[in-house]
Structures are given as structure tokens and as C-alpha cells.
CSV table of C-alpha atoms and ligand atoms in Angstrom, one decimal:
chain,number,residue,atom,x,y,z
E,1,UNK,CA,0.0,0.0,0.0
E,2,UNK,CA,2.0,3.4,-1.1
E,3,UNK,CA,1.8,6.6,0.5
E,4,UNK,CA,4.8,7.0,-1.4
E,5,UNK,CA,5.4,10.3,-3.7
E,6,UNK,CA,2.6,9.2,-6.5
E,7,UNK,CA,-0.2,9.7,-3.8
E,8,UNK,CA,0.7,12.7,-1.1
E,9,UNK,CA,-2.3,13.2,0.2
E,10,UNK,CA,-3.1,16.4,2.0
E,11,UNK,CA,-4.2,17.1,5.6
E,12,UNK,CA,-4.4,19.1,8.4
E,13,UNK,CA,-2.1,18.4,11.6
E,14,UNK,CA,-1.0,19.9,14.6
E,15,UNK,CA,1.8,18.5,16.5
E,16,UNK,CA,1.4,19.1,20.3
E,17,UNK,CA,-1.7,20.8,22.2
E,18,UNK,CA,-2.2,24.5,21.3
E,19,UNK,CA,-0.3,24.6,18.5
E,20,UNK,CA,-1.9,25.9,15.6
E,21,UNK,CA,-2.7,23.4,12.9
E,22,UNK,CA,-1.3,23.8,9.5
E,23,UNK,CA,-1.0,21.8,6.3
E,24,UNK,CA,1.0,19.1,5.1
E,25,UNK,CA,1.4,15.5,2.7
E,26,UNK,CA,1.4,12.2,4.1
E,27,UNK,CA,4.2,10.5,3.2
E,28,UNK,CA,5.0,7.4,4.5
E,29,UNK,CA,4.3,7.1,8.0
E,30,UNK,CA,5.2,10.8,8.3
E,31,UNK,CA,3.5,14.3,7.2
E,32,UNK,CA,5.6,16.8,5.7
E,33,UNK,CA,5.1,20.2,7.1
E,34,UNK,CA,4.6,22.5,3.9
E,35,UNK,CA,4.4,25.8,5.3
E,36,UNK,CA,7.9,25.1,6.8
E,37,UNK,CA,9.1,23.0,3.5
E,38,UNK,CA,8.2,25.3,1.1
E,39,UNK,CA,8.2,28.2,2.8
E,40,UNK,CA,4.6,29.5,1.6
E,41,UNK,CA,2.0,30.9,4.5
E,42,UNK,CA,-0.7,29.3,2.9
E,43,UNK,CA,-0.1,26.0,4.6
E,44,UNK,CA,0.0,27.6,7.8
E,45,UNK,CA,-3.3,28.7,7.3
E,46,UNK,CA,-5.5,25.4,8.9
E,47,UNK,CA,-7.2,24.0,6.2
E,48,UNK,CA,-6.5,23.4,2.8
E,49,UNK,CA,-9.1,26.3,1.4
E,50,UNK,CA,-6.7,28.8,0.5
E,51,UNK,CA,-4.5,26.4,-1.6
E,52,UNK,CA,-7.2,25.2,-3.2
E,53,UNK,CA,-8.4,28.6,-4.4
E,54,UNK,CA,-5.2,29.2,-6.1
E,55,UNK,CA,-6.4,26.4,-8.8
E,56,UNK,CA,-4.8,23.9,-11.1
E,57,UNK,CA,-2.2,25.3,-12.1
E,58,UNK,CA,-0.9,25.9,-8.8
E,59,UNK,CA,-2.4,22.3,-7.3
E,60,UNK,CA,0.5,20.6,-10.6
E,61,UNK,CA,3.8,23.6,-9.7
E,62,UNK,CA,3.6,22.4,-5.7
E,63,UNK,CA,2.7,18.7,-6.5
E,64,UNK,CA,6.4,18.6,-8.6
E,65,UNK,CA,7.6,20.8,-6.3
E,66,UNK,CA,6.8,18.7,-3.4
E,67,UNK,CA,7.7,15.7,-5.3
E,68,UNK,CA,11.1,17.1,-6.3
E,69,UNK,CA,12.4,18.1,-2.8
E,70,UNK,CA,11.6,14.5,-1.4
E,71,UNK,CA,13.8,13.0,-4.1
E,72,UNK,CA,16.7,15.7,-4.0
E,73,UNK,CA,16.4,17.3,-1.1
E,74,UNK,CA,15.9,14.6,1.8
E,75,UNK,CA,18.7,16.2,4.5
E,76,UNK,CA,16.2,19.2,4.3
E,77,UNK,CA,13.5,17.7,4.1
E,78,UNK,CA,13.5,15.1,6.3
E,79,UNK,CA,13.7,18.1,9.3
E,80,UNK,CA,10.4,18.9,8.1
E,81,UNK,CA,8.8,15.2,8.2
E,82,UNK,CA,6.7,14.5,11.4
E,83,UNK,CA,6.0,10.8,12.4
E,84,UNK,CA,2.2,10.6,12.1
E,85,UNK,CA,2.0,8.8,15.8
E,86,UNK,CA,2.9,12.6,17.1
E,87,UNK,CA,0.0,14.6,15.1
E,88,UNK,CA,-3.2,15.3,15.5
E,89,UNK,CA,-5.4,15.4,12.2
E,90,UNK,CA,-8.0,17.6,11.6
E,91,UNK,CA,-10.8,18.3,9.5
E,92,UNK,CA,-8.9,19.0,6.2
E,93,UNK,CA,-10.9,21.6,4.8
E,94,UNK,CA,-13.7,24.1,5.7
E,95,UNK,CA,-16.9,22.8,4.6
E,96,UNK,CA,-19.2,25.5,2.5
E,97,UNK,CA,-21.8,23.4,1.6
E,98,UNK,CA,-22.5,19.9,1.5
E,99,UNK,CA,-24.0,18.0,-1.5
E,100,UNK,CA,-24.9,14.1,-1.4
E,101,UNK,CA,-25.9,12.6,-4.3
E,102,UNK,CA,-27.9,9.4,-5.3
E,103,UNK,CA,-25.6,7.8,-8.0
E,104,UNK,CA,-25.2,4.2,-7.6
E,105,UNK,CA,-27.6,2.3,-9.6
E,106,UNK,CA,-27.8,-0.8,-7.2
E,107,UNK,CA,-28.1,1.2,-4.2
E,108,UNK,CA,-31.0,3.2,-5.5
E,109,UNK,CA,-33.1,0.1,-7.0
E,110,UNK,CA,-32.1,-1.7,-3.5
E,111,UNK,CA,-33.4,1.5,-1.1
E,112,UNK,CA,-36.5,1.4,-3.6
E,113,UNK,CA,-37.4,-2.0,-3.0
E,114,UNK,CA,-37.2,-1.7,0.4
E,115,UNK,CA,-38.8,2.1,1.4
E,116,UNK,CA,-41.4,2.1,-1.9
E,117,UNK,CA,-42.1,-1.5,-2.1
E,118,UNK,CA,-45.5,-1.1,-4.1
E,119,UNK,CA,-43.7,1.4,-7.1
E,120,UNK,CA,-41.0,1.0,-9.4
E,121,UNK,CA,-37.5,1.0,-7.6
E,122,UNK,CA,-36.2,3.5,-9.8
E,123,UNK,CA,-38.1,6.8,-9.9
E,124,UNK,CA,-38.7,8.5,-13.6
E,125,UNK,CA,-36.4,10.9,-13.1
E,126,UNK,CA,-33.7,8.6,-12.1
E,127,UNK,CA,-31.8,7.7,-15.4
E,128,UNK,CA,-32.4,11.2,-16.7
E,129,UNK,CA,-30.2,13.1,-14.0
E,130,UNK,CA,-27.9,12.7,-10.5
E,131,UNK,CA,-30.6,12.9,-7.9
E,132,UNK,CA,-29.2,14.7,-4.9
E,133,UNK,CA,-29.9,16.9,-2.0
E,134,UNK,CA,-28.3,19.3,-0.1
E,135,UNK,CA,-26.8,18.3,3.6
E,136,UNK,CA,-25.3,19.9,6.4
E,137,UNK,CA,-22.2,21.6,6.1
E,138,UNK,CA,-21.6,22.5,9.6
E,139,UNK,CA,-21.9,18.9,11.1
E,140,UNK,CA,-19.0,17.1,8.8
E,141,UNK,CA,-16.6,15.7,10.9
E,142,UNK,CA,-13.4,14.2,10.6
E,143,UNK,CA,-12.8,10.5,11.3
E,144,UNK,CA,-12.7,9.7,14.4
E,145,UNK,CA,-14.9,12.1,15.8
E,146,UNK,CA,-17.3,9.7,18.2
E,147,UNK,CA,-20.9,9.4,16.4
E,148,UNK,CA,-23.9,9.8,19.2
E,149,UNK,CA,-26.6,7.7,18.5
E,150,UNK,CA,-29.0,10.3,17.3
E,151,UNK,CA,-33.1,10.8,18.7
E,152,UNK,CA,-36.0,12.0,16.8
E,153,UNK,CA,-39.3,11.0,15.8
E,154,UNK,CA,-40.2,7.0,13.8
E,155,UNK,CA,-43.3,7.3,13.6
E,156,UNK,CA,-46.4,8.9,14.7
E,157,UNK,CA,-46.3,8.9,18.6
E,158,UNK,CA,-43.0,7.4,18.5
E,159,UNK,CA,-40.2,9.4,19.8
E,160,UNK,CA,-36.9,8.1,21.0
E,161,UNK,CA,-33.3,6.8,19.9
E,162,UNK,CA,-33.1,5.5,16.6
E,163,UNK,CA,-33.0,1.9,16.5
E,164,UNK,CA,-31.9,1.9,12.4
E,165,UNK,CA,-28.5,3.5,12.6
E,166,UNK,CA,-26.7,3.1,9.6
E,167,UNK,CA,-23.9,3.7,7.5
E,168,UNK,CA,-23.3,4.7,3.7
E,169,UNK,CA,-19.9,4.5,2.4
E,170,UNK,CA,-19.2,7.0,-0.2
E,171,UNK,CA,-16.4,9.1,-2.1
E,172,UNK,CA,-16.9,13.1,-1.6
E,173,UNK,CA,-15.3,15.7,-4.4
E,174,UNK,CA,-13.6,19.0,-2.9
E,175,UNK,CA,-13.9,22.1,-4.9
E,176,UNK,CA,-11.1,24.3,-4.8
E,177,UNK,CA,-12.1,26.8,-7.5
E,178,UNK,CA,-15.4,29.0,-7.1
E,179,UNK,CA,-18.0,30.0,-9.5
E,180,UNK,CA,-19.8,33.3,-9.6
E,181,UNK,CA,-23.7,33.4,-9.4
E,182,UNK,CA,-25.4,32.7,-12.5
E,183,UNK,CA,-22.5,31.3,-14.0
E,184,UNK,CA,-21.8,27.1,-15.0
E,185,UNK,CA,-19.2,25.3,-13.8
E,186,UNK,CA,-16.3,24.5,-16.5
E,187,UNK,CA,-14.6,21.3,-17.1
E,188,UNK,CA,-14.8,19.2,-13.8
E,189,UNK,CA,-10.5,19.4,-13.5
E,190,UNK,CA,-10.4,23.1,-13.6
E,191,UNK,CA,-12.9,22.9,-10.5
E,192,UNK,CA,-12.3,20.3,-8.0
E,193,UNK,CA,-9.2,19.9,-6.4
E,194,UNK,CA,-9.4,16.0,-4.9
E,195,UNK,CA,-11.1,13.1,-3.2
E,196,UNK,CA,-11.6,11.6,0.2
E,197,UNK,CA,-14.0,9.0,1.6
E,198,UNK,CA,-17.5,10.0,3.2
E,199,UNK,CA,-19.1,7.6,5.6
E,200,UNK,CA,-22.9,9.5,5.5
E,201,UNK,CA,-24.5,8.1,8.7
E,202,UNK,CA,-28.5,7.6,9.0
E,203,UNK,CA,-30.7,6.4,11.0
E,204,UNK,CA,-33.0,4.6,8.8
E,205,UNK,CA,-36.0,4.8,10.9
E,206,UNK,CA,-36.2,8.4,11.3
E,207,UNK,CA,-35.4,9.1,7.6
E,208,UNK,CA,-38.1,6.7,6.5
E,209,UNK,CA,-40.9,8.8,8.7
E,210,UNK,CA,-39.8,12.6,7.5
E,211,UNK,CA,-38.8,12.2,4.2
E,212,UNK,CA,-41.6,12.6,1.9
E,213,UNK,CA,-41.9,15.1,0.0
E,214,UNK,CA,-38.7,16.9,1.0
E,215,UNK,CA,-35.7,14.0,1.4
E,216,UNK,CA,-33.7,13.8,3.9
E,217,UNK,CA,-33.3,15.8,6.9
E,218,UNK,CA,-33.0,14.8,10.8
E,219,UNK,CA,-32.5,11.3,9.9
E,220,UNK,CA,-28.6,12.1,7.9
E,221,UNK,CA,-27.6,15.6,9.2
E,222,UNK,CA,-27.0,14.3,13.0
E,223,UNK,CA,-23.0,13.8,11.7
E,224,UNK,CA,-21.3,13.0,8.4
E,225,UNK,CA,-17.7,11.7,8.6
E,226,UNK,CA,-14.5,12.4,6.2
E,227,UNK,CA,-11.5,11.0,5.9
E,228,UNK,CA,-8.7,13.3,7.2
E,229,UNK,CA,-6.9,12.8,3.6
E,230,UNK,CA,-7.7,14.5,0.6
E,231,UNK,CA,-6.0,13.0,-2.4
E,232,UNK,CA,-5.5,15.2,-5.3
E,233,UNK,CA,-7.0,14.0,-8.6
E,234,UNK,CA,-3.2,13.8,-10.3
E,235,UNK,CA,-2.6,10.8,-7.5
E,236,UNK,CA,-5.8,9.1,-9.9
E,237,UNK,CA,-4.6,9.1,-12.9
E,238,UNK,CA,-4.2,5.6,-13.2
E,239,UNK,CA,-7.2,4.9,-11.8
E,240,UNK,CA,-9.4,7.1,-14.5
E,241,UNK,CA,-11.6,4.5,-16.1
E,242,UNK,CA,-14.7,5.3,-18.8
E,243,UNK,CA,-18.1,5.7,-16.8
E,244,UNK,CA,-20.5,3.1,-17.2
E,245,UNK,CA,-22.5,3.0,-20.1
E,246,UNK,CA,-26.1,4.9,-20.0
E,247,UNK,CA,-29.3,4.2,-21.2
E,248,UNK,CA,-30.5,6.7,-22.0
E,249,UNK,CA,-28.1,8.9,-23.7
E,250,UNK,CA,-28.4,12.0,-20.9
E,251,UNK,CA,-28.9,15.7,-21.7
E,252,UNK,CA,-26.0,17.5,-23.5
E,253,UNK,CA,-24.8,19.2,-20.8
E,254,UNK,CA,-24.7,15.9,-18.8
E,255,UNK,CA,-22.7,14.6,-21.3
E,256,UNK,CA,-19.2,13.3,-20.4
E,257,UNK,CA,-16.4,15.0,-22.0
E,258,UNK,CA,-13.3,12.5,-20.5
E,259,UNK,CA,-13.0,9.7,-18.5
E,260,UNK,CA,-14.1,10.3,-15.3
E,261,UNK,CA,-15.1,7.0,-13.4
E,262,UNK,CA,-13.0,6.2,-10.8
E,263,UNK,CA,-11.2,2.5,-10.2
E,264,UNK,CA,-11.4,3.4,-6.5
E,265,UNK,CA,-12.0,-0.1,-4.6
E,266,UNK,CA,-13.9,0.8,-0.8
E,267,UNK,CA,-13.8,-1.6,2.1
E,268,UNK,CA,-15.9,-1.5,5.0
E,269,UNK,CA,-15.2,-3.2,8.3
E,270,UNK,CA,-17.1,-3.4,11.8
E,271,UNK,CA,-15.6,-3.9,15.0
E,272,UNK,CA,-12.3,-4.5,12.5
E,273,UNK,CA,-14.5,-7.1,10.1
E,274,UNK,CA,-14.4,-6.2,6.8
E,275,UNK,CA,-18.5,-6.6,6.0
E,276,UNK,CA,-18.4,-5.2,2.4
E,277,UNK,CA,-16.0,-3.9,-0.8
E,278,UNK,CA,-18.1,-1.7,-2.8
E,279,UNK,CA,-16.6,-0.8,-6.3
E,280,UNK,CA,-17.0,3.3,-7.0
E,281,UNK,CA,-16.0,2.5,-10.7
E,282,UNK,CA,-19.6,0.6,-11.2
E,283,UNK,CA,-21.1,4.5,-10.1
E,284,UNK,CA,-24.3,5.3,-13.0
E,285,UNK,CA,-23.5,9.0,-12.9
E,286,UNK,CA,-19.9,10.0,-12.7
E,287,UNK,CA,-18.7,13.2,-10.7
E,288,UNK,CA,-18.4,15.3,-13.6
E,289,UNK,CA,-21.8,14.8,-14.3
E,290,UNK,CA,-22.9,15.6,-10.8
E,291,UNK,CA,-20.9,18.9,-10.9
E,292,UNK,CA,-22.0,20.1,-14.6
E,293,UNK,CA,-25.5,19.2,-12.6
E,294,UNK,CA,-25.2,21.2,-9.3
E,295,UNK,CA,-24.3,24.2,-11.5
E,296,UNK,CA,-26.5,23.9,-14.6
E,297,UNK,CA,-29.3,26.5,-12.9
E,298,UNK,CA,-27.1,29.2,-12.1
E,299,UNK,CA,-26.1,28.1,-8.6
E,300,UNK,CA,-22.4,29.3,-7.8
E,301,UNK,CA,-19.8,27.3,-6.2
E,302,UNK,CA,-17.7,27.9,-3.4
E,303,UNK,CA,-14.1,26.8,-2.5
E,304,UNK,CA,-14.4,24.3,0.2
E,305,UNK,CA,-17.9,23.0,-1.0
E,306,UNK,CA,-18.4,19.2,-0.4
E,307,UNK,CA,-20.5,16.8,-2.8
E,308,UNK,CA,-20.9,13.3,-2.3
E,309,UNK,CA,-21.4,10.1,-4.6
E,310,UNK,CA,-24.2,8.7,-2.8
E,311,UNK,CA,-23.7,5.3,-1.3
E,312,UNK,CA,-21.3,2.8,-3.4
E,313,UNK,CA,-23.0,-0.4,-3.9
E,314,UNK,CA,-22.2,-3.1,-6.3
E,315,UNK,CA,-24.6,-5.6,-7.9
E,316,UNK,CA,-23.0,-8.2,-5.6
E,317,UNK,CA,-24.5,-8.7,-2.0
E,318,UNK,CA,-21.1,-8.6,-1.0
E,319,UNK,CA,-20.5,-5.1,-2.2
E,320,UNK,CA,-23.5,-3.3,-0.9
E,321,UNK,CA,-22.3,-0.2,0.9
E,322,UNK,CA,-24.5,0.4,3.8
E,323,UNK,CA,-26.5,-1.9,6.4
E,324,UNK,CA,-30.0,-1.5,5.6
E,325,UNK,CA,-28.8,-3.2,2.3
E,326,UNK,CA,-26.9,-5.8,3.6
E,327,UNK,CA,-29.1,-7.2,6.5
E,328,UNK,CA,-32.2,-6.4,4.2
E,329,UNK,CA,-33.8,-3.6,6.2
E,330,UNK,CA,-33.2,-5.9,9.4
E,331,UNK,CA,-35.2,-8.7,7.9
E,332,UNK,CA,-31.6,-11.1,7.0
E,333,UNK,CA,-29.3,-9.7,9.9
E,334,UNK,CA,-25.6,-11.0,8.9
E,335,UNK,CA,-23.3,-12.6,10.9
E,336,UNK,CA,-19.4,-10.8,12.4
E,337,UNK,CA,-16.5,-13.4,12.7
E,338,UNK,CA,-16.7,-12.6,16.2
E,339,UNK,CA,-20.1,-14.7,16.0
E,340,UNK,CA,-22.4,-12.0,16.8
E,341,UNK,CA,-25.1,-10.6,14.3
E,342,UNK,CA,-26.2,-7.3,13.0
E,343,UNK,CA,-28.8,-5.7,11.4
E,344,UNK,CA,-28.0,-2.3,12.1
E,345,UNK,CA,-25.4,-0.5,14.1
E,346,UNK,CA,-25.1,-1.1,18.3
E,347,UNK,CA,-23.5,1.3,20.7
E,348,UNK,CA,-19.8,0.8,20.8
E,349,UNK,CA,-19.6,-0.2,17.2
E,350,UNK,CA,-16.9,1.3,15.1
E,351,UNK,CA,-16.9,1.6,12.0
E,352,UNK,CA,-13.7,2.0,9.3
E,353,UNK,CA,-14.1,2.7,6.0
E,354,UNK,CA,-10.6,2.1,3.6
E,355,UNK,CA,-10.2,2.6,-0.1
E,356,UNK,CA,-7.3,1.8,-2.5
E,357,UNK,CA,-6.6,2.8,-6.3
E,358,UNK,CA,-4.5,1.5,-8.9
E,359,UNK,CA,-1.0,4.1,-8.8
E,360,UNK,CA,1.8,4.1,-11.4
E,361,UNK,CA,4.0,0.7,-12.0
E,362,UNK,CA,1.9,-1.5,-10.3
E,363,UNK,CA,1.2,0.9,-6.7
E,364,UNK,CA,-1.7,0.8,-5.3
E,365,UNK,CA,-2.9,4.7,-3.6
E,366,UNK,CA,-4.5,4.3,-0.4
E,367,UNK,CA,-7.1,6.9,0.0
E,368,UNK,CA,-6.7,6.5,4.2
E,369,UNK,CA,-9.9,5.8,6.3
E,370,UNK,CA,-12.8,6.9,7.5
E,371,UNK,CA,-13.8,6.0,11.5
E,372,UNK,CA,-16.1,6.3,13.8
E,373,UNK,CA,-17.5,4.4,16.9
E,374,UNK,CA,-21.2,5.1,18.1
E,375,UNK,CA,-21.8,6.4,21.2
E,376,UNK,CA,-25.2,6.0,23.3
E,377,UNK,CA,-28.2,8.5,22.6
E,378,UNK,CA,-28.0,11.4,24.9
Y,401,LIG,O1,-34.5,6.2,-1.8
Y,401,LIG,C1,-34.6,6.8,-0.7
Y,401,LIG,O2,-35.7,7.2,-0.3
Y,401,LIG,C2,-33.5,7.1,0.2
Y,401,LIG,C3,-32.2,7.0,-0.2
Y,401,LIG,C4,-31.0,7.3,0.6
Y,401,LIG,O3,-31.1,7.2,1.8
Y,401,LIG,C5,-29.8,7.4,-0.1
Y,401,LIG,C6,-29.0,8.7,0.1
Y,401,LIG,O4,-28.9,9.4,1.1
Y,401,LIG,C7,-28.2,9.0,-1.0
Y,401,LIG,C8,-27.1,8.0,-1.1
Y,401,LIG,O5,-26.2,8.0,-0.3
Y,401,LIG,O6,-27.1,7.3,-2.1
Y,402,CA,CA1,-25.8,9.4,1.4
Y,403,MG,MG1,-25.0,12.3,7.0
């Protein structure tokens, strides 16, 4: 697994209490400090925002840059690399809004079955465009951050913790550069600056009450976790792949211009178990498609703004990305190693979500993880 110099990763680290977090690369089992590396003040900043305003052109110059010191420069260097086992990582990035889509064709047809099981699975409007909906910025969280058990309403009369916590495991996109109002995003490169892994908890059983006619509310904005790594899109190169074919052919301004599906392979463990491998490069709508969509009316974009895939699930039952789909809605609860049986998440779960992605020569780009552990309702 390489966190070698074809991935470099970015994140936000602090090294001992109080001091002020700043921005660096993982590599290896190290981050390397860029404000003091390269000698630029806006990696001393606290998140990544700034940087990724300054756009691609600036994202490729401190890529080689970066690249080029930790092969010619180790002695100075190395005085700037801090063993990861004395940081603390942070939320990566300031969140301006947060997006989650609905673009895995599996999951969809599978949540269909299961909340509208007198209709179609897949709505009209499905094939025709990247359904989405707009979360909660302020409640992303970086890995790690405990996940309490959320309350709320599951019915009428019922009131109380919800007893259908879930999981969806899911890639997010980071915009670096803005739009103005009224104006379309351009080609999905020029925009968004990397990737990291999304776990978007729910609780099932709230969500199922409120959601008609708006979507999702209470039952997902409680806490959505991300991966304290954002890998820059040049550390996928390898890993570009066509999108899956689509039937039917979308609008034109849906329509894909270069490959942008993603050979990015997720894992999900509990309690350390690995309970599912959804594949993101099986995704219907790919994320230049979801961004040409989120901006087609007018609506502007901001750096820092978050937009999700939707839940990763593959047409295998052993690639289904959350629980509802894998126990069935609770009515096939699946078995741990450990002998025990789920359905749905129990305080003092944790949950890990990995990814990997073909590199150069044969590497394989960890995209890091995504963790939480559930805590009781308060
Ligand atoms: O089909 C529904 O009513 C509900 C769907 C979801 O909960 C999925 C969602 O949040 C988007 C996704 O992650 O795919
Ligand atoms: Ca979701
Ligand atoms: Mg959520």
C-alpha cells in the first residue's frame, strides 16, 4: 500500500496541544510540514481552502515541487517530516456546503425496494439526471470524531433513539475553485481539487418517517464523517476509467467529456471485520456529471464546498455499501466473525471505511480511512 510520492495526500495536523494546525502531505508514515518546507503561508493557514483557491495550475507547480524536494532534497527535508504517531489530524478543509448525491444504480433500486415496495425502484427521473440533495455543512466531521446515536421522531407517537443507525460508504469531491452566481461550472479538473472517503451516517428509521416530500433531513444531518486525507485527482490518474455505459443517452450538458469514473475499490469493516468492498467504478452517474448538474441552474460554487457520490453499492450482495442493504432492512441480519449478528449499528460499534486505487507501475494509492465508533443516545 503506497503513501509513497505518486499519492501525497493532503491534511491538516497539529503536532502538540495549542499549536496551531497547518497543512502538510502524508508520506510514508510521516507528514511533511509544507508551510515550513516550502516556505509558503498558505499552509500555515488550517485548512486546505486557500491552496485550493489558487487552482490547477498551482495544485500541478507544488505537486512537482513537493515531489522534487523529497527526491533531491531529503537532508532538508527530512527536518520537516513528522512521524504521524505525534499529530493530530483535523478536519482537512472548511466545509461551505455539502451536497450528497444518489448515483449508484444498485443502491438506489435496492433503497426502492425496500422504502417504496408497491412502485417502481427507480423513480422517472432517475436515469435522466444525478438525484441529490443538499446536507449539512456544519456537522462534517473528521474521522474519528465519536458518532452519538441520534433521537427523533419514527413514527407517529414514536419518539426516542433510533434503533436503524446506519452507515453509507461514499467518495466526496472538494472544490477548490469558485464560480460566480449565474455562471456554470467549467470542465470538472479546472474545479475540483481531490477526493476523500465519506461515511454519511443515517438512521433509517427516522429518515423513513420525514422524508416525503422533501428528502432527507434529521435522519442524515446528525454527523457525516470524512477522511482526514484529501487525495489530489493527479494521485488518480491511473485509476481514471470510462463511466458506465447509460441508457438513456443524458442531456447534453450531462454529457461526459473525458473519463471520469474512478477505479477506486472501498472496504468496510465493523468492529475491525471487513462486511463489504463496494466498487465506485460501477457508479451510474460520474462526478463530472454531478458537478456540470449542481451548477447547470445558475447556482455558484464555493471553495471548500463538499459533494458526495451517494452510497457505493455493487450488484453483488457482498459489495452493498450500507446496512440496511446488507441485512435487508433488518429482515436477514448478517453474521461478524466474532459470531455475533447485526442488522444495524449497536452502541460501541466502530466503524472503518478504507479505499485503494491503482498508482503508477503497479502501486496501489491508499485513499486513508474513515472511522467512527457510536456512542449511546444522549
Ligand atoms: O431512496 C430513498 O428514499 C433514500 C435514499 C437514501 O437514503 C440514499 C441517500 O442518502 C443518497 C445516497 O447516499 O445514495
Ligand atoms: Ca448518502
Ligand atoms: Mg450524513
Amino acid at each position: 500500500m503506497s503513501w509513497g510520492p505518486e499519492n501525497l495526500p493532503y491534511g491538516v495536523f497539529s503536532r502538540q496541544e495549542g499549536q496551531t494546525p497547518r497543512v502538510g502531505v502524508r508520506y510514508g508514515d510521516h507528514v511533511l510540514d509544507l508551510a515550513e518546507a516550502l516556505h509558503d503561508e498558505v499552509f500555515a493557514t488550517g485548512s486546505l481552502n486557500a491552496f485550493m483557491s489558487r487552482g490547477p495550475a498551482a495544485w500541478r507547480a507544488t505537486r512537482t515541487l513537493i515531489q522534487n524536494k523529497l527526491s533531491t532534497d531529503r537532508a532538508v527535508t527530512e527536518g520537516h517530516l513528522v512521524p504521524l504517531d505525534q499529530v493530530t489530524l483535523h478536519l482537512p478543509f472548511e466545509v461551505a456546503d455539502y451536497v450528497d448525491f444518489y448515483c449508484s444504480l444498485e443502491h438506489a433500486s435496492n433503497l426502492g425496494r425496500m422504502f417504496r415496495p408497491d412502485g417502481e425502484p427507480l423513480m422517472p427521473n432517475w436515469r435522466h439526471l444525478p438525484v441529490g440533495y443538499h446536507g449539512r455543512a456544519g456537522t462534517v466531521v473528521p474521522s474519528g470524531t465519536p458518532i452519538v446515536r441520534p433521537v427523533g421522531q419514527r413514527g407517529a407517537g414514536v419518539f426516542g433513539p433510533s434503533a436503524k443507525l446506519d452507515i453509507e460508504a461514499e467518495l466526496g469531491f472538494v472544490v477548490g475553485v469558485p464560480t460566480a452566481l449565474g455562471e456554470r461550472a467549467g470542465r470538472f479538473e479546472d474545479h475540483v481539487f481531490g477526493v476523500t472517503l465519506v461515511n454519511d451516517w443515517s438512521a433509517r428509521d427516522i429518515q423513513a418517517w420525514e422524508y416525503v416530500p422533501l428528502g432527507p433531513f434529521l435522519g442524515k444531518s446528525f454527523a457525516t464523517s470524512v477522511s482526514p486525507w484529501v487525495t489530489p485527482l493527479a494521485a488518480l490518474s491511473e485509476a481514471r476509467v470510462e463511466g458506465r455505459s447509460q441508457d438513456p443517452e443524458p442531456p447534453a450538458y450531462l454529457s461526459r467529456q473525458d473519463p471520469w469514473g474512478l477505479d477506486v475499490r472501498l472496504e468496510v469493516a465493523v468492529n475491525g471485520e471487513v462486511v463489504s468492498r463496494p466498487p465506485y467504478r460501477d457508479m451510474y452517474w460520474t462526478p463530472d456529471q454531478m458537478l456540470a448538474h449542481m451548477t447547470v441552474n445558475g447556482a455558484s460554487l464555493r471553495t471548500g464546498d463538499l459533494y458526495a457520490s451517494g452510497t457505493v453499492s455493487g450488484a453483488e450482495q457482498t459489495e452493498r455499501g450500507s446496512l440496511i442493504e446488507l441485512s435487508w432492512n433488518g429482515t436477514e441480519p448478517f453474521k461478524l466473525p466474532d459470531g455475533s449478528t447485526r442488522s444495524f449499528l449497536e452502541d460501541g460499534d466502530v466503524v472503518t471505511i478504507t479505499a485503494t486505487a491503482p498508482g503508477p507501475g503497479g502501486a496501489v494509492i491508499s485513499l486513508g480511512e474513515v472511522s467512527g465508533r457510536i456512542e449511546p443516545a444522549r
